[in-house]
PDB file of C-alpha atoms in Angstrom:
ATOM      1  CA  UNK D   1      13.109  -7.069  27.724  1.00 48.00           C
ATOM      2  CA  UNK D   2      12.612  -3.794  29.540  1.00 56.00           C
ATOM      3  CA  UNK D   3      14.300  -3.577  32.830  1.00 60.00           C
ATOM      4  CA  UNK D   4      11.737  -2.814  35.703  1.00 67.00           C
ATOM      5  CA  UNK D   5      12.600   0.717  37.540  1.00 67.00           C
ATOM      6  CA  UNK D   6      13.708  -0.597  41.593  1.00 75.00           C
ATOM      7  CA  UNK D   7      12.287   0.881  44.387  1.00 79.00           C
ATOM      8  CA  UNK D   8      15.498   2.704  45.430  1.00 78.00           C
ATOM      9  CA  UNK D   9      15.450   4.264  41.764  1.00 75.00           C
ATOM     10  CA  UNK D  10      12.040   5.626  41.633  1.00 81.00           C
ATOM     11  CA  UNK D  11      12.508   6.951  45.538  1.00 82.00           C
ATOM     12  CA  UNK D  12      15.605   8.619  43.736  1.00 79.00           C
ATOM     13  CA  UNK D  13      13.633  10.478  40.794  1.00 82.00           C
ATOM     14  CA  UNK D  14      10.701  11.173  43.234  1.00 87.00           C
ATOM     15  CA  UNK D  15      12.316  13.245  45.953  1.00 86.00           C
ATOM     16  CA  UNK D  16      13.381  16.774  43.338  1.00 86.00           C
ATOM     17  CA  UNK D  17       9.859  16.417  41.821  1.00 90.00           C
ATOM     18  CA  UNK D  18       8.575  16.006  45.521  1.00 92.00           C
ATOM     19  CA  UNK D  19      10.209  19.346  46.443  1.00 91.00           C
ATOM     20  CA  UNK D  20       9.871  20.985  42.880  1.00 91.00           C
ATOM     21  CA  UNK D  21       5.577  20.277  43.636  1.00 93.00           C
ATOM     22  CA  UNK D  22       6.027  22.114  47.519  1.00 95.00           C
ATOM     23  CA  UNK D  23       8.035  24.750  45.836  1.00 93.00           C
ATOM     24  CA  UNK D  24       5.578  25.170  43.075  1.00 93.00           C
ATOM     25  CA  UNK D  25       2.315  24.527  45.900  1.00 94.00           C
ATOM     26  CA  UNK D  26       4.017  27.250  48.192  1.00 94.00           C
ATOM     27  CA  UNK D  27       4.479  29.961  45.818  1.00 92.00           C
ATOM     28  CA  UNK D  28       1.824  30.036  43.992  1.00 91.00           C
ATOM     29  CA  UNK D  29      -0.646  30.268  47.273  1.00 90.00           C
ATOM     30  CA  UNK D  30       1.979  32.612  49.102  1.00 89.00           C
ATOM     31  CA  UNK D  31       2.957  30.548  51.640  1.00 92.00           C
ATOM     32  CA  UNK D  32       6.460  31.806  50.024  1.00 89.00           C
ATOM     33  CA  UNK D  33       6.641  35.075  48.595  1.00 92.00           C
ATOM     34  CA  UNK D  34       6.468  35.060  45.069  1.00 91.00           C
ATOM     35  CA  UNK D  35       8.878  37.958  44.740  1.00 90.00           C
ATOM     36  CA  UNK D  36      11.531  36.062  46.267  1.00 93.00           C
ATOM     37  CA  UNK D  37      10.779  32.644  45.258  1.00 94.00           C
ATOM     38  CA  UNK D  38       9.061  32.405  41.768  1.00 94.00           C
ATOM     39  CA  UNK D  39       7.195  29.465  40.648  1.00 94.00           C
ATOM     40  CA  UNK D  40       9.375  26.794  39.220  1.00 94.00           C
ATOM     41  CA  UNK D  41       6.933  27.180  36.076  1.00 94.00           C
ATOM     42  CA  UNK D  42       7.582  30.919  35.715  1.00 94.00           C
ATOM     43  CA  UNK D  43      11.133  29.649  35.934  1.00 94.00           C
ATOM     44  CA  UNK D  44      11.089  27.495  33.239  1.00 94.00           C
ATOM     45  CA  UNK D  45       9.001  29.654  31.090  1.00 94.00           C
ATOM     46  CA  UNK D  46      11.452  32.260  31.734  1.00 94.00           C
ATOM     47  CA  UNK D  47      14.195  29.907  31.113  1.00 94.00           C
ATOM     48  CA  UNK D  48      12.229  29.075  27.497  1.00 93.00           C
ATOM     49  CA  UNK D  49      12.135  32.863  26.691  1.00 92.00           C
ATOM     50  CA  UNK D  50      16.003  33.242  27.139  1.00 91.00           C
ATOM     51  CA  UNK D  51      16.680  30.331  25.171  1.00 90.00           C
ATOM     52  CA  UNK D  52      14.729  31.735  22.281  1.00 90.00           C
ATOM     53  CA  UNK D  53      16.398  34.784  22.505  1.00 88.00           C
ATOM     54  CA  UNK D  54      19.865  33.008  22.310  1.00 85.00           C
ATOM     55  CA  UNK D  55      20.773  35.238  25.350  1.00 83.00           C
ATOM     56  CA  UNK D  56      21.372  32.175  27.101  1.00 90.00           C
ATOM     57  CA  UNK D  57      23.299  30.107  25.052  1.00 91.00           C
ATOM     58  CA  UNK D  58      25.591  32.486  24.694  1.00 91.00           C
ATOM     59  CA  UNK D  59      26.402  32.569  28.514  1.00 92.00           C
ATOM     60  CA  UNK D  60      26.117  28.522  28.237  1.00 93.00           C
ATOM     61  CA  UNK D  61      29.014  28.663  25.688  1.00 93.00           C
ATOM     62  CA  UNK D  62      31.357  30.989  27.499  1.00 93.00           C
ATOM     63  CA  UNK D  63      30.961  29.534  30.804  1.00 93.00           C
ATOM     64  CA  UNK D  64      31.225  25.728  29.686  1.00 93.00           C
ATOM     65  CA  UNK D  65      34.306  26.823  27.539  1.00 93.00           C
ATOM     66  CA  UNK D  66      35.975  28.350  30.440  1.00 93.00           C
ATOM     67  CA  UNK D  67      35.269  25.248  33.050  1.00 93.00           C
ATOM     68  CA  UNK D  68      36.448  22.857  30.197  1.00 93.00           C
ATOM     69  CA  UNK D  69      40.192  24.089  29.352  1.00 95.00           C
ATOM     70  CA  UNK D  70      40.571  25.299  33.481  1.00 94.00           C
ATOM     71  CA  UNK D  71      39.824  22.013  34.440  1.00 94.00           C
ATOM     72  CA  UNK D  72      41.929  20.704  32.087  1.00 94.00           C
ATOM     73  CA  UNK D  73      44.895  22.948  33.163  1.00 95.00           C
ATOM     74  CA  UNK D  74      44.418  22.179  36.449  1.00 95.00           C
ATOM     75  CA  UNK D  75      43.527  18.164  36.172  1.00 95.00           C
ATOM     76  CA  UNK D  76      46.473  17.331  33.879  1.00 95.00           C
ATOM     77  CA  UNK D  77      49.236  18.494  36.060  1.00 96.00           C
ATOM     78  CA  UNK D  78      47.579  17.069  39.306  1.00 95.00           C
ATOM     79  CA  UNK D  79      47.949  13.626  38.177  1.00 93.00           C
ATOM     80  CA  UNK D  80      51.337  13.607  36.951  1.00 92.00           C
ATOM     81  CA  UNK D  81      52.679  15.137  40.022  1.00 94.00           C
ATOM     82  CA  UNK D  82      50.018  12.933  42.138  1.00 93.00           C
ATOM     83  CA  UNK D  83      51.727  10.173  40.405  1.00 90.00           C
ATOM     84  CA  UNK D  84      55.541  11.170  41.127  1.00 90.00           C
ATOM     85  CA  UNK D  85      54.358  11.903  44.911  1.00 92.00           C
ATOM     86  CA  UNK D  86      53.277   8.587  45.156  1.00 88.00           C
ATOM     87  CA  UNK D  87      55.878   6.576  43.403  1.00 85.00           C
ATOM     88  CA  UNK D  88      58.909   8.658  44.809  1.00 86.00           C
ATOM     89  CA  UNK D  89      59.448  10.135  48.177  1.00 88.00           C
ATOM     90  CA  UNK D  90      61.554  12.944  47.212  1.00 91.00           C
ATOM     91  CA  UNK D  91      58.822  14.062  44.878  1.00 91.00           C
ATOM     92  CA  UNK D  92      56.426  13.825  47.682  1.00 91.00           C
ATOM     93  CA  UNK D  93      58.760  15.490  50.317  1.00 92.00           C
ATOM     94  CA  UNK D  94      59.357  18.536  47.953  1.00 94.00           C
ATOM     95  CA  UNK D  95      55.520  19.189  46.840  1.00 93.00           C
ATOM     96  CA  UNK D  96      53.967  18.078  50.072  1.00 93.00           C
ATOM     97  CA  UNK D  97      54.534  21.198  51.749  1.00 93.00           C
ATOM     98  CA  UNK D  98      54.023  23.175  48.675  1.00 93.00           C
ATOM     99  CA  UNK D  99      50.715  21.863  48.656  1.00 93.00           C
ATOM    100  CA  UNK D 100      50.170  21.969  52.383  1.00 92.00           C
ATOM    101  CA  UNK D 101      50.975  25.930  52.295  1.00 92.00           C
ATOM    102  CA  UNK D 102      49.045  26.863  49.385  1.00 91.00           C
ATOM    103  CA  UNK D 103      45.840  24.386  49.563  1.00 91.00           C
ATOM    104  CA  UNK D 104      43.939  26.465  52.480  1.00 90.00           C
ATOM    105  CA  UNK D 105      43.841  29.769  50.954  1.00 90.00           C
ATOM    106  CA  UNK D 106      40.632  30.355  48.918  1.00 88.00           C
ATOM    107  CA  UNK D 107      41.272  30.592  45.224  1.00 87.00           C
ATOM    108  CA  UNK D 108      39.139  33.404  45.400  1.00 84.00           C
ATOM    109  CA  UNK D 109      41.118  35.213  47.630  1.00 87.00           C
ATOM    110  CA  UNK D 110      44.191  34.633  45.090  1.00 89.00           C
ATOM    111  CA  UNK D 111      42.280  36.510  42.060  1.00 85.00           C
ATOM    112  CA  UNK D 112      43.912  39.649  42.702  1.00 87.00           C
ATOM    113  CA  UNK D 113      47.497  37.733  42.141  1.00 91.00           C
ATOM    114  CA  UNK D 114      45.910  36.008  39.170  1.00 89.00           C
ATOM    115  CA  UNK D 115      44.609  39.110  37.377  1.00 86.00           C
ATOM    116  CA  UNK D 116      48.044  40.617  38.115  1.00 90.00           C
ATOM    117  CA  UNK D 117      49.808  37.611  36.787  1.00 90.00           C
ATOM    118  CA  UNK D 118      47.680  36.823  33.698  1.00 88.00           C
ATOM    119  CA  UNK D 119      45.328  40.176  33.381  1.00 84.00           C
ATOM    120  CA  UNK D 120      41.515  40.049  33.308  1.00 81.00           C
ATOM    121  CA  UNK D 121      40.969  38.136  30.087  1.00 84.00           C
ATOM    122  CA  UNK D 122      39.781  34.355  29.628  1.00 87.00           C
ATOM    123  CA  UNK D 123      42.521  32.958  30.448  1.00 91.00           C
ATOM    124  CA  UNK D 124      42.753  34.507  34.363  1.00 90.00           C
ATOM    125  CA  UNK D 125      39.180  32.828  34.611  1.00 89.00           C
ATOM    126  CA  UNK D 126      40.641  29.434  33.333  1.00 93.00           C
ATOM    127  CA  UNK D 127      43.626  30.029  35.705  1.00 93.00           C
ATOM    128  CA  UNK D 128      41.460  30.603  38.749  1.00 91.00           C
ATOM    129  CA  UNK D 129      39.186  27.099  38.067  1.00 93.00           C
ATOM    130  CA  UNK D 130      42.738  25.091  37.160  1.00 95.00           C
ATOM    131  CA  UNK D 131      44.020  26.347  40.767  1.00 93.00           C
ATOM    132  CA  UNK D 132      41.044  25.294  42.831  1.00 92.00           C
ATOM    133  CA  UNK D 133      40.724  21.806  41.169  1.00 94.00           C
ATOM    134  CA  UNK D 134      44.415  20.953  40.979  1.00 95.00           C
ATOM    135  CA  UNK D 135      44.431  20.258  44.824  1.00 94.00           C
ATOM    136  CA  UNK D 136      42.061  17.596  45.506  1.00 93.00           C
ATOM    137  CA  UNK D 137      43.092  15.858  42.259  1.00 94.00           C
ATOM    138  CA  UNK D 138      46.841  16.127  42.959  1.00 95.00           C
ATOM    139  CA  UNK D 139      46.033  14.644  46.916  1.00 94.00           C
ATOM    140  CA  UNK D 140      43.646  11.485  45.652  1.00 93.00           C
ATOM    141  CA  UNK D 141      46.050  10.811  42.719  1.00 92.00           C
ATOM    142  CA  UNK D 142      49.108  10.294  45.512  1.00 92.00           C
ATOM    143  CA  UNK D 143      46.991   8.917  47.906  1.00 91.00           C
ATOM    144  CA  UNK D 144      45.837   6.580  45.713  1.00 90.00           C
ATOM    145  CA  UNK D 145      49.186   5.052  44.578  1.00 88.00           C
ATOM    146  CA  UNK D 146      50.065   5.310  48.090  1.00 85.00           C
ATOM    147  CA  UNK D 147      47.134   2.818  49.110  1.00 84.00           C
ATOM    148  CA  UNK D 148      48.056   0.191  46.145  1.00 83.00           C
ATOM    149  CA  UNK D 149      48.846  -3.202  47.335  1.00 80.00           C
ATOM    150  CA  UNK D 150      52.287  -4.215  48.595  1.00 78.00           C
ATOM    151  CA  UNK D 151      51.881  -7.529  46.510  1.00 80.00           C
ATOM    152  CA  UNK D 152      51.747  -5.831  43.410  1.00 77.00           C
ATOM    153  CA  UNK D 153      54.808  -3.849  43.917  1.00 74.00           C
ATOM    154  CA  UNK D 154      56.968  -6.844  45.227  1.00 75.00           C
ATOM    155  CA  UNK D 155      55.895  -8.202  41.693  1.00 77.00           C
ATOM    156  CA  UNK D 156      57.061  -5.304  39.731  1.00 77.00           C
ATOM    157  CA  UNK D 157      60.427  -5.386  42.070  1.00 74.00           C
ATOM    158  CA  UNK D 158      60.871  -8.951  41.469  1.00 79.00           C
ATOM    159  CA  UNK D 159      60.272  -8.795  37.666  1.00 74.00           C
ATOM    160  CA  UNK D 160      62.986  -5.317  37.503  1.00 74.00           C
ATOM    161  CA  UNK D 161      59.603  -3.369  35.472  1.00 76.00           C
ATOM    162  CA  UNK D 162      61.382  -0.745  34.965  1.00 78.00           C
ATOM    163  CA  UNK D 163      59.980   3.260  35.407  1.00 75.00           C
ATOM    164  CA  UNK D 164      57.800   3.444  32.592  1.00 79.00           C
ATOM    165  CA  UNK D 165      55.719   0.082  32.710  1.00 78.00           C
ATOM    166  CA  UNK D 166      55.386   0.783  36.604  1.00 78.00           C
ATOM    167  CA  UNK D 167      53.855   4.101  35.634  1.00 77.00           C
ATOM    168  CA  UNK D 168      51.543   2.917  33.072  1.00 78.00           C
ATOM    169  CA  UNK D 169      50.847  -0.738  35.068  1.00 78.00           C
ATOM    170  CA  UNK D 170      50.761  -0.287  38.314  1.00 82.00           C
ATOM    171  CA  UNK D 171      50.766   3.498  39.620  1.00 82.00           C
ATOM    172  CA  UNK D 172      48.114   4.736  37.107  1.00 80.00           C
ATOM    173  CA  UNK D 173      45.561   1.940  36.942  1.00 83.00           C
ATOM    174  CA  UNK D 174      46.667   1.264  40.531  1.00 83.00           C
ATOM    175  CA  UNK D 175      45.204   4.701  41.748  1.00 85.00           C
ATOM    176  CA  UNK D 176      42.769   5.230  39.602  1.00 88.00           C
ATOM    177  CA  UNK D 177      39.722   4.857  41.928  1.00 87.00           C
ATOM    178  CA  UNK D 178      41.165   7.439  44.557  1.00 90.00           C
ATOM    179  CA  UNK D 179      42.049   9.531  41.686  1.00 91.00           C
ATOM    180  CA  UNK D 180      38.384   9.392  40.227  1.00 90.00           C
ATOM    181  CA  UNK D 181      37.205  10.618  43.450  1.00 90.00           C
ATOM    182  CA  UNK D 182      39.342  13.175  43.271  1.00 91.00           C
ATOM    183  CA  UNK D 183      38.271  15.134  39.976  1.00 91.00           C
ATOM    184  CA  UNK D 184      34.708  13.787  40.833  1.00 91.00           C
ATOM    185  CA  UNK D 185      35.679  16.393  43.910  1.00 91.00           C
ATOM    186  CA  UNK D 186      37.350  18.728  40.988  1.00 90.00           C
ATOM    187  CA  UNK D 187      34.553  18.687  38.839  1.00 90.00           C
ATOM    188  CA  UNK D 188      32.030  20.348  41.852  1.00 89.00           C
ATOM    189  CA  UNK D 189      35.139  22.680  42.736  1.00 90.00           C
ATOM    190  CA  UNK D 190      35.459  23.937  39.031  1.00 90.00           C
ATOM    191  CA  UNK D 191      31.750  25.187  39.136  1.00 90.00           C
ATOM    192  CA  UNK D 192      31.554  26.892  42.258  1.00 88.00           C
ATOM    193  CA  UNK D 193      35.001  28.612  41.340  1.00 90.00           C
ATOM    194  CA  UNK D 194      33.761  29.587  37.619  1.00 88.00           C
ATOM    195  CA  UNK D 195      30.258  30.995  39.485  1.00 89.00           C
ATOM    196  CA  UNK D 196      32.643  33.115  41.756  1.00 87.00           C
ATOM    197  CA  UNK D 197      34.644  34.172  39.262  1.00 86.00           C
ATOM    198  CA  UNK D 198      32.009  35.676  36.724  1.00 88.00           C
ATOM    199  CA  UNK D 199      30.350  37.049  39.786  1.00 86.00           C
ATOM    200  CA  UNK D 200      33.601  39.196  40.576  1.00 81.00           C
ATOM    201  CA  UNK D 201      35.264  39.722  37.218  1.00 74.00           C
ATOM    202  CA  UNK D 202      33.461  39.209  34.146  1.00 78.00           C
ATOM    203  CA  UNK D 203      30.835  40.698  31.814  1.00 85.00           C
ATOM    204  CA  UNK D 204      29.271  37.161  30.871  1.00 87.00           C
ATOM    205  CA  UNK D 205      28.877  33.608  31.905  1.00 91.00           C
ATOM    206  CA  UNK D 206      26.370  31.819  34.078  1.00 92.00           C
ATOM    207  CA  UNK D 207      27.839  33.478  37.000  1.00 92.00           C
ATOM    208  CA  UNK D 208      27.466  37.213  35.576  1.00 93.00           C
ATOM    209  CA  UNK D 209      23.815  35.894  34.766  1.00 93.00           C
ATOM    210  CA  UNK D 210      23.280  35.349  38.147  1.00 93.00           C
ATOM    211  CA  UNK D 211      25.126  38.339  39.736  1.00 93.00           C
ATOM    212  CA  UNK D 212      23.171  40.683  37.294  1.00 93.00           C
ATOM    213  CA  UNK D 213      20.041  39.534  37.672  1.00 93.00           C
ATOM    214  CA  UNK D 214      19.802  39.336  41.330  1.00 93.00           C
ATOM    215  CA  UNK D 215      20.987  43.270  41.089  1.00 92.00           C
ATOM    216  CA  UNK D 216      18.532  44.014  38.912  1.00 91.00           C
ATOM    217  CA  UNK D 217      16.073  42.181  41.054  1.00 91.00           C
ATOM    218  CA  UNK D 218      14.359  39.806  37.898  1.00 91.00           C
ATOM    219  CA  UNK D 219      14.876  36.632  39.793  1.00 94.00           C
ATOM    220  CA  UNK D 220      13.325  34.138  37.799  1.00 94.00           C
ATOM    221  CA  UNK D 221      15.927  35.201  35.677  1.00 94.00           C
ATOM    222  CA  UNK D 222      18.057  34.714  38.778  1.00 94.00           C
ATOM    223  CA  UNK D 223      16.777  31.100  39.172  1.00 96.00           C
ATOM    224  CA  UNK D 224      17.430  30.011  35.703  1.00 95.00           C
ATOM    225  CA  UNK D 225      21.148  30.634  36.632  1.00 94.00           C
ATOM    226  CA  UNK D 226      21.153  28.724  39.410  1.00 94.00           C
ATOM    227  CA  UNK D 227      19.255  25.776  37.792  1.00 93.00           C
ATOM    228  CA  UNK D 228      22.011  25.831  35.026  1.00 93.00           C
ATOM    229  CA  UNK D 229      24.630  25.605  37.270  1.00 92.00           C
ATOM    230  CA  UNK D 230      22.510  22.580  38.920  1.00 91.00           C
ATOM    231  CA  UNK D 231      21.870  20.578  36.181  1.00 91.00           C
ATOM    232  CA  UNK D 232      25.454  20.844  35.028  1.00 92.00           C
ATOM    233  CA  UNK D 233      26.671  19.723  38.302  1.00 90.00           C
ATOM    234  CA  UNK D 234      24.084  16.436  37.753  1.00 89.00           C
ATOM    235  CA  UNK D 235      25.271  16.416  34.404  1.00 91.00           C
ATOM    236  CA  UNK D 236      29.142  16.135  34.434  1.00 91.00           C
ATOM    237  CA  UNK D 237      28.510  14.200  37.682  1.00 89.00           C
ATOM    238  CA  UNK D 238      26.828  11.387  35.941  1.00 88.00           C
ATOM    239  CA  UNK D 239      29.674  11.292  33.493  1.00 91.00           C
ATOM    240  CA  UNK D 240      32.476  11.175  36.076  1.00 89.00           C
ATOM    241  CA  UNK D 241      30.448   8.063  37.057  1.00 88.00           C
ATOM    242  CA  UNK D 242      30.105   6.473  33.609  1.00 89.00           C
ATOM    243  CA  UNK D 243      33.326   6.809  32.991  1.00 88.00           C
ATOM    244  CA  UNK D 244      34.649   5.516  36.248  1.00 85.00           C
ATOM    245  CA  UNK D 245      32.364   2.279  35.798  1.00 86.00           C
ATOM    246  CA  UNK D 246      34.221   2.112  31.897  1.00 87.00           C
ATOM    247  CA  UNK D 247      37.758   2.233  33.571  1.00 82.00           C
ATOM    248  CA  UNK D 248      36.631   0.368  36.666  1.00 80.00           C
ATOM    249  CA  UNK D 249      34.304  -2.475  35.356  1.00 73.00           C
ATOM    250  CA  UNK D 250      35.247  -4.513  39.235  1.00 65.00           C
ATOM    251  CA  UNK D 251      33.959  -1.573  41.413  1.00 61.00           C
TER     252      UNK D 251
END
């Protein structure tokens, strides 16, 4: 039997294509200049044209690959020392103000150091995304075994589990729904960074898309960049949430 769509869910799907119909109804009589803000038709027809051309895919592909293995980099190591911050104070007392000193400054602002560091290929621009995410991940991750219940560590105490099973089953599954919030937070990080990035040093990607476009003043060209980035935000969004109700089937 097909479920029914609720009232909450079809308020959901109606608000973009609520503002995609203004946007649309403003441009096309001029209440908006059409220079500056094309049509969302003439958007997707120019988003149609560069898909046919396989111009676009080929930014797709670099830019995906690049937020993939740099979040990756950066999501990996955030648990595991997330983990040992929460489980032992020593770890926490040594990388707490490590992380305290370095979170603040803009990963942008450290690109300079990275390109130094690891020059201006790929793997600078997979640097830079691994650095902005680790943060958040590395705080919910040792927050989040901070915040598990005393009752199940007076059980692991009382049965002598010894390091490994109270990794594995209680500080990992324990923290898991602070850490999911936390590379939920990564995942949104990641794409802003790898937009940055291609904007400042690259010669393709979503965010060199963008950047060239808006110099060479084609914006709908412009705006098909921007709705990329947008509907991979939605997109890997949605998974983080799949996912979390997989590992999480009582939340």
């Amino acid at each position: 039997m097909r479920k029914k769509i609720s009232i909450p869910q079809l308020i959901t799907i109606s608000s973009p294509i609520c503002l995609l119909l203004l946007w649309e109804f403003c441009s096309q009589f001029e209440i908006l200049d059409p220079r500056f803000f094309p049509a969302p038709t003439l958007i997707m027809q120019t988003l149609l044209q560069m898909g046919e051309s396989g111009e676009l895919f080929s930014h797709i592909t670099v830019s995906l690959t690049r937020i993939v293995f740099g979040f990756l980099l950066g999501v990996i190591p955030a648990i595991c020392i997330g983990l040992l911050m929460g489980m032992y104070r020593y770890f926490r007392h040594f990388f707490s103000p490590i992380i305290m000193i370095f979170m603040p400054i803009p990963t942008l602002a450290m690109l300079p150091i990275i390109l130094i560091l690891f020059g201006i290929g790929e793997f600078s621009k997979m640097i830079t995304i691994a650095i902005s995410v680790f943060f958040p991940v590395a705080i919910n991750t040792a927050a989040g075994v901070a915040n598990i219940d005393k009752i199940y560590l007076d059980v692991a105490k009382n049965y002598q589990a010894n390091a490994k099973d109270f990794f594995f089953k209680i500080a990992l599954p324990g923290s898991l729904p602070v850490m999911l919030e936390g590379i939920q937070m990564g995942q949104a990080i990641a794409l802003l960074t790898i937009v940055a990035a291609e904007m400042i040093g690259a010669n393709s990607g979503i965010g060199y898309l963008i950047w060239m476009n808006y110099k060479a003043f084609l914006l709908p060209q412009m705006y098909v960049g921007l709705l990329l980035i947008s509907f991979f935000g939605y997109f890997f969004s949605l998974l983080l949430r799949g996912m979390e109700r997989k590992l999480l089937p009582w939340k």
